[in-house]
């Protein structure tokens, strides 16, 4: 194992993206995210199977919501924790919380037990996501930050490509306990890579109001709130698409999840490369429109072609939206605020998913799945209003954007 590496924040000239520190960050984060994605759609299905047909959708929404609520709560605290204990120590804590409680799920599908496990796992997820994103932003040259964030997003998206469909497949063919055991092993195994993470303690942000104070700044709030609408749709898709499709068509859900999971990181990496050269704001509106159209297409769960096309469009839009909102927010602050921006962006990510799982779950219980998907698409599309305001207000309350790289 290599010795601990210190972050290098020299931005004098564009340099390589894949430094030792960046590779260590990617490997550790990937291990954690395999454990997360394997269970993302499996746990709601597990609880729904054990709750009876009358309350399955509601129980599934509650456990996903619990995961996201604790994730959000942890994300708010991460910048202060890293300033006190350093990146590596806090990341290790996140891995332990994400992995260690998982095997308790094998004991029972009772909602209180599953909610308790999800609360602990959510806290670990919040830590891993905030620390990983902040490091990815710090470890690459400013002129290549969009591409670096895209590469990091693509790398940690690979577990989603494999984990979402594989978790569903394994739950059907190997049983839930096998999925829980493998997810635990992945998270705990990532501790080996975490030893090589940078040990820096970033300077505390001097901004008023902490993480949530960023919502007072329009240049940060607009991308964050708009992206939360996209993640609301993601929460609906991962929680309710497996339930909306007939149980005899679980293979269709597995393929759709694979399509969505594959297009998301690929689109995000492309968006970072494009944005560094032509400006990230150009892709803001199109990405939101694609997310809305994609989730609306899923309102026909009985049509396999429509489901697969919807999954592809949704995945592409979601990947571009991830990179665009991250890049815009990071380029509007200085390095001392990277931790706060990372926490705010990840908070938007997980708050949106939680609201989608719980809030839309209540609506779906009354209206059915097609109306729930269509309503979600309309809600996402409303975010184009904030996109239009952002383009007009960017020069008012945000620092000047850096000069884009010339086209390759």
Coordinates of C-alpha atoms in Angstrom, one line a residue, residues 56-328:
X56 CA -45.8 -2.3 -0.4
X57 CA -45.3 1.0 -2.2
X58 CA -45.6 3.0 0.9
X59 CA -43.1 0.9 2.8
X60 CA -40.7 1.0 -0.1
X61 CA -40.9 4.8 -0.2
X62 CA -40.3 5.1 3.5
X63 CA -37.0 3.1 3.5
X64 CA -35.6 5.0 0.6
X65 CA -36.7 8.2 2.2
X66 CA -35.0 7.3 5.5
X67 CA -31.8 6.6 3.6
X68 CA -31.9 10.0 1.9
X69 CA -32.9 11.9 5.1
X70 CA -29.9 10.6 7.0
X71 CA -27.7 11.2 4.0
X72 CA -28.7 14.9 3.9
X73 CA -28.2 15.3 7.6
X74 CA -24.6 13.9 7.4
X75 CA -23.8 16.0 4.3
X76 CA -24.4 19.2 6.3
X77 CA -21.9 18.2 8.9
X78 CA -19.1 16.9 6.6
X79 CA -17.3 20.2 5.9
X80 CA -16.8 20.8 9.6
X81 CA -15.7 17.2 10.2
X82 CA -13.1 17.3 7.4
X83 CA -11.8 20.7 8.7
X84 CA -11.2 19.1 12.1
X85 CA -10.2 15.5 11.3
X86 CA -9.0 15.5 7.6
X87 CA -10.3 13.9 4.5
X88 CA -9.0 10.4 5.1
X89 CA -10.4 9.9 8.6
X90 CA -13.8 11.2 7.7
X91 CA -14.0 9.0 4.6
X92 CA -13.1 5.9 6.6
X93 CA -16.0 6.7 9.0
X94 CA -18.3 6.9 6.0
X95 CA -17.2 3.5 4.7
X96 CA -17.8 1.9 8.1
X97 CA -21.3 3.4 8.5
X98 CA -22.2 2.4 4.9
X99 CA -21.0 -1.2 5.2
X100 CA -21.1 -2.5 8.7
X101 CA -24.9 -2.4 9.4
X102 CA -25.9 -4.0 6.1
X103 CA -26.0 -7.6 7.2
X104 CA -28.6 -6.8 9.8
X105 CA -31.1 -6.6 6.9
X106 CA -30.9 -10.4 6.6
X107 CA -32.5 -10.9 10.0
X108 CA -35.9 -9.4 9.0
X109 CA -37.8 -7.3 6.5
X110 CA -39.6 -5.5 9.3
X111 CA -39.9 -1.8 8.4
X112 CA -38.5 -0.4 11.7
X113 CA -35.3 -2.6 11.4
X114 CA -34.8 -1.7 7.8
X115 CA -35.3 2.0 8.5
X116 CA -32.7 1.9 11.2
X117 CA -30.1 0.3 8.9
X118 CA -30.9 2.8 6.2
X119 CA -30.4 5.7 8.6
X120 CA -26.9 4.5 9.4
X121 CA -26.1 3.6 5.8
X122 CA -27.4 7.0 4.6
X123 CA -25.0 8.8 7.0
X124 CA -22.1 6.9 5.5
X125 CA -23.2 7.6 2.0
X126 CA -23.4 11.3 2.7
X127 CA -19.9 11.4 4.0
X128 CA -18.5 9.4 1.1
X129 CA -20.2 11.5 -1.5
X130 CA -19.2 14.9 -0.1
X131 CA -15.6 14.0 0.6
X132 CA -15.1 12.3 -2.7
X133 CA -16.6 15.2 -4.7
X134 CA -14.6 17.9 -2.8
X135 CA -11.4 16.0 -3.4
X136 CA -12.2 15.5 -7.1
X137 CA -12.6 19.3 -7.4
X138 CA -9.4 20.1 -5.5
X139 CA -7.1 17.5 -7.1
X140 CA -7.5 18.6 -10.8
X141 CA -6.4 21.8 -12.5
X142 CA -9.0 24.5 -12.5
X143 CA -9.0 24.7 -16.3
X144 CA -9.8 21.0 -16.5
X145 CA -12.2 20.8 -13.5
X146 CA -15.3 20.0 -15.6
X147 CA -13.5 17.1 -17.3
X148 CA -12.0 16.0 -13.9
X149 CA -15.4 16.0 -12.3
X150 CA -16.8 14.2 -15.3
X151 CA -14.1 11.5 -15.1
X152 CA -14.7 11.1 -11.4
X153 CA -18.5 10.9 -12.0
X154 CA -18.0 8.4 -14.7
X155 CA -15.8 6.2 -12.6
X156 CA -18.1 6.2 -9.6
X157 CA -21.0 5.7 -12.0
X158 CA -19.6 2.4 -13.1
X159 CA -20.9 0.8 -9.9
X160 CA -24.3 2.1 -10.7
X161 CA -24.1 0.5 -14.2
X162 CA -23.3 -2.9 -12.7
X163 CA -24.9 -2.6 -9.2
X164 CA -28.5 -1.5 -10.0
X165 CA -29.3 -4.3 -12.4
X166 CA -27.0 -6.8 -10.8
X167 CA -28.6 -6.3 -7.4
X168 CA -32.0 -7.0 -8.8
X169 CA -30.7 -10.0 -10.7
X170 CA -29.0 -11.5 -7.7
X171 CA -32.1 -10.9 -5.5
X172 CA -34.1 -13.0 -7.9
X173 CA -31.6 -15.8 -8.5
X174 CA -29.5 -15.9 -5.3
X175 CA -31.7 -14.4 -2.7
X176 CA -31.6 -11.2 -0.7
X177 CA -29.0 -12.4 1.9
X178 CA -26.4 -12.9 -0.8
X179 CA -26.9 -9.4 -2.0
X180 CA -26.5 -8.0 1.5
X181 CA -23.3 -10.0 2.1
X182 CA -21.7 -8.8 -1.2
X183 CA -22.6 -5.2 -0.6
X184 CA -21.1 -5.4 2.9
X185 CA -17.9 -6.9 1.6
X186 CA -17.5 -4.2 -1.1
X187 CA -17.9 -1.3 1.4
X188 CA -15.5 -2.8 4.0
X189 CA -13.0 -3.8 1.3
X190 CA -12.8 -0.2 0.2
X191 CA -11.0 0.6 3.5
X192 CA -7.8 -0.7 2.0
X193 CA -7.9 2.0 -0.7
X194 CA -8.9 4.6 1.8
X195 CA -5.6 4.3 3.6
X196 CA -4.0 6.0 0.6
X197 CA -6.4 9.0 0.6
X198 CA -5.0 12.5 1.1
X199 CA -4.9 13.5 4.8
X200 CA -5.4 17.3 4.3
X201 CA -7.6 19.2 6.6
X202 CA -9.2 21.9 4.4
X203 CA -9.6 25.4 5.8
X204 CA -13.1 26.0 7.3
X205 CA -15.3 28.1 5.0
X206 CA -15.8 31.7 6.1
X207 CA -19.2 31.9 4.5
X208 CA -22.1 32.8 6.8
X209 CA -24.8 30.2 7.4
X210 CA -22.7 27.1 6.7
X211 CA -23.8 24.7 4.0
X212 CA -27.4 25.8 3.9
X213 CA -26.2 29.4 3.8
X214 CA -25.3 28.7 0.2
X215 CA -29.0 28.8 -0.7
X216 CA -29.0 32.5 0.0
X217 CA -26.7 33.0 -3.0
X218 CA -28.6 32.8 -6.2
X219 CA -25.6 31.7 -8.2
X220 CA -25.4 28.5 -6.1
X221 CA -29.0 28.1 -5.2
X222 CA -30.3 28.0 -8.8
X223 CA -28.2 25.1 -10.0
X224 CA -28.7 23.2 -6.6
X225 CA -32.5 23.6 -6.6
X226 CA -32.9 22.7 -10.3
X227 CA -30.7 19.6 -9.9
X228 CA -32.8 18.6 -6.8
X229 CA -35.7 18.4 -9.2
X230 CA -33.7 16.0 -11.4
X231 CA -32.8 13.8 -8.4
X232 CA -36.4 13.8 -7.3
X233 CA -37.1 12.1 -10.6
X234 CA -34.2 9.7 -10.0
X235 CA -35.7 8.7 -6.6
X236 CA -39.0 8.0 -8.3
X237 CA -37.4 5.9 -11.0
X238 CA -35.2 3.7 -8.8
X239 CA -37.9 3.1 -6.2
X240 CA -41.0 2.7 -8.3
X241 CA -40.1 1.4 -11.7
X242 CA -39.4 -2.1 -10.4
X243 CA -42.9 -2.0 -8.8
X244 CA -44.7 -0.5 -11.8
X245 CA -43.6 -3.2 -14.2
X246 CA -45.2 -6.6 -13.8
X247 CA -43.3 -9.0 -11.6
X248 CA -43.1 -11.3 -14.6
X249 CA -41.1 -8.6 -16.5
X250 CA -38.3 -8.1 -13.9
X251 CA -35.8 -8.7 -16.8
X252 CA -37.2 -5.6 -18.5
X253 CA -36.5 -3.5 -15.3
X254 CA -33.0 -5.0 -15.1
X255 CA -32.2 -4.0 -18.7
X256 CA -33.8 -0.5 -18.2
X257 CA -31.7 0.1 -15.1
X258 CA -28.6 -1.0 -17.0
X259 CA -29.4 1.4 -19.9
X260 CA -30.0 4.3 -17.5
X261 CA -26.9 3.5 -15.4
X262 CA -24.7 3.3 -18.5
X263 CA -25.8 6.5 -20.1
X264 CA -25.6 8.6 -17.0
X265 CA -21.7 8.5 -16.4
X266 CA -21.0 8.5 -20.1
X267 CA -23.1 11.6 -20.7
X268 CA -21.6 13.3 -17.6
X269 CA -18.0 12.7 -18.8
X270 CA -18.8 14.1 -22.2
X271 CA -20.6 17.1 -20.7
X272 CA -17.4 18.0 -18.7
X273 CA -15.2 17.8 -21.7
X274 CA -17.7 20.0 -23.7
X275 CA -18.2 22.5 -20.9
X276 CA -14.5 23.1 -20.3
X277 CA -14.2 24.2 -24.0
X278 CA -17.6 25.9 -24.7
X279 CA -19.0 26.8 -21.4
X280 CA -21.1 24.6 -19.0
X281 CA -24.2 26.8 -19.0
X282 CA -25.0 25.9 -22.7
X283 CA -26.0 22.4 -21.5
X284 CA -28.0 23.4 -18.5
X285 CA -31.4 23.8 -20.1
X286 CA -31.2 20.8 -22.5
X287 CA -30.2 18.5 -19.7
X288 CA -33.3 19.4 -17.6
X289 CA -35.5 18.9 -20.6
X290 CA -34.1 15.5 -21.3
X291 CA -34.6 14.4 -17.7
X292 CA -38.3 15.5 -17.8
X293 CA -38.9 13.7 -21.2
X294 CA -37.2 10.6 -20.0
X295 CA -39.2 10.1 -16.8
X296 CA -42.4 11.0 -18.6
X297 CA -41.8 8.2 -21.1
X298 CA -41.8 5.7 -18.2
X299 CA -45.5 6.4 -17.7
X300 CA -46.1 3.5 -20.0
X301 CA -44.5 0.6 -18.0
X302 CA -46.3 -2.0 -20.1
X303 CA -44.5 -1.0 -23.3
X304 CA -40.9 -2.4 -23.3
X305 CA -39.6 -0.1 -26.1
X306 CA -41.0 3.1 -24.4
X307 CA -39.5 2.0 -21.0
X308 CA -36.0 1.4 -22.6
X309 CA -36.1 4.7 -24.6
X310 CA -37.2 6.6 -21.5
X311 CA -34.5 5.0 -19.4
X312 CA -31.9 6.1 -22.0
X313 CA -33.1 9.6 -22.3
X314 CA -33.5 10.0 -18.6
X315 CA -30.0 8.6 -18.0
X316 CA -28.3 10.9 -20.5
X317 CA -30.1 14.0 -19.2
X318 CA -29.3 13.1 -15.6
X319 CA -25.6 12.6 -16.4
X320 CA -25.3 16.0 -18.1
X321 CA -27.3 17.7 -15.4
X322 CA -24.9 16.3 -12.7
X323 CA -21.8 17.6 -14.4
X324 CA -23.3 21.0 -15.4
X325 CA -24.6 21.9 -12.0
X326 CA -21.4 20.7 -10.2
X327 CA -19.2 22.6 -12.6
X328 CA -21.2 25.8 -12.5

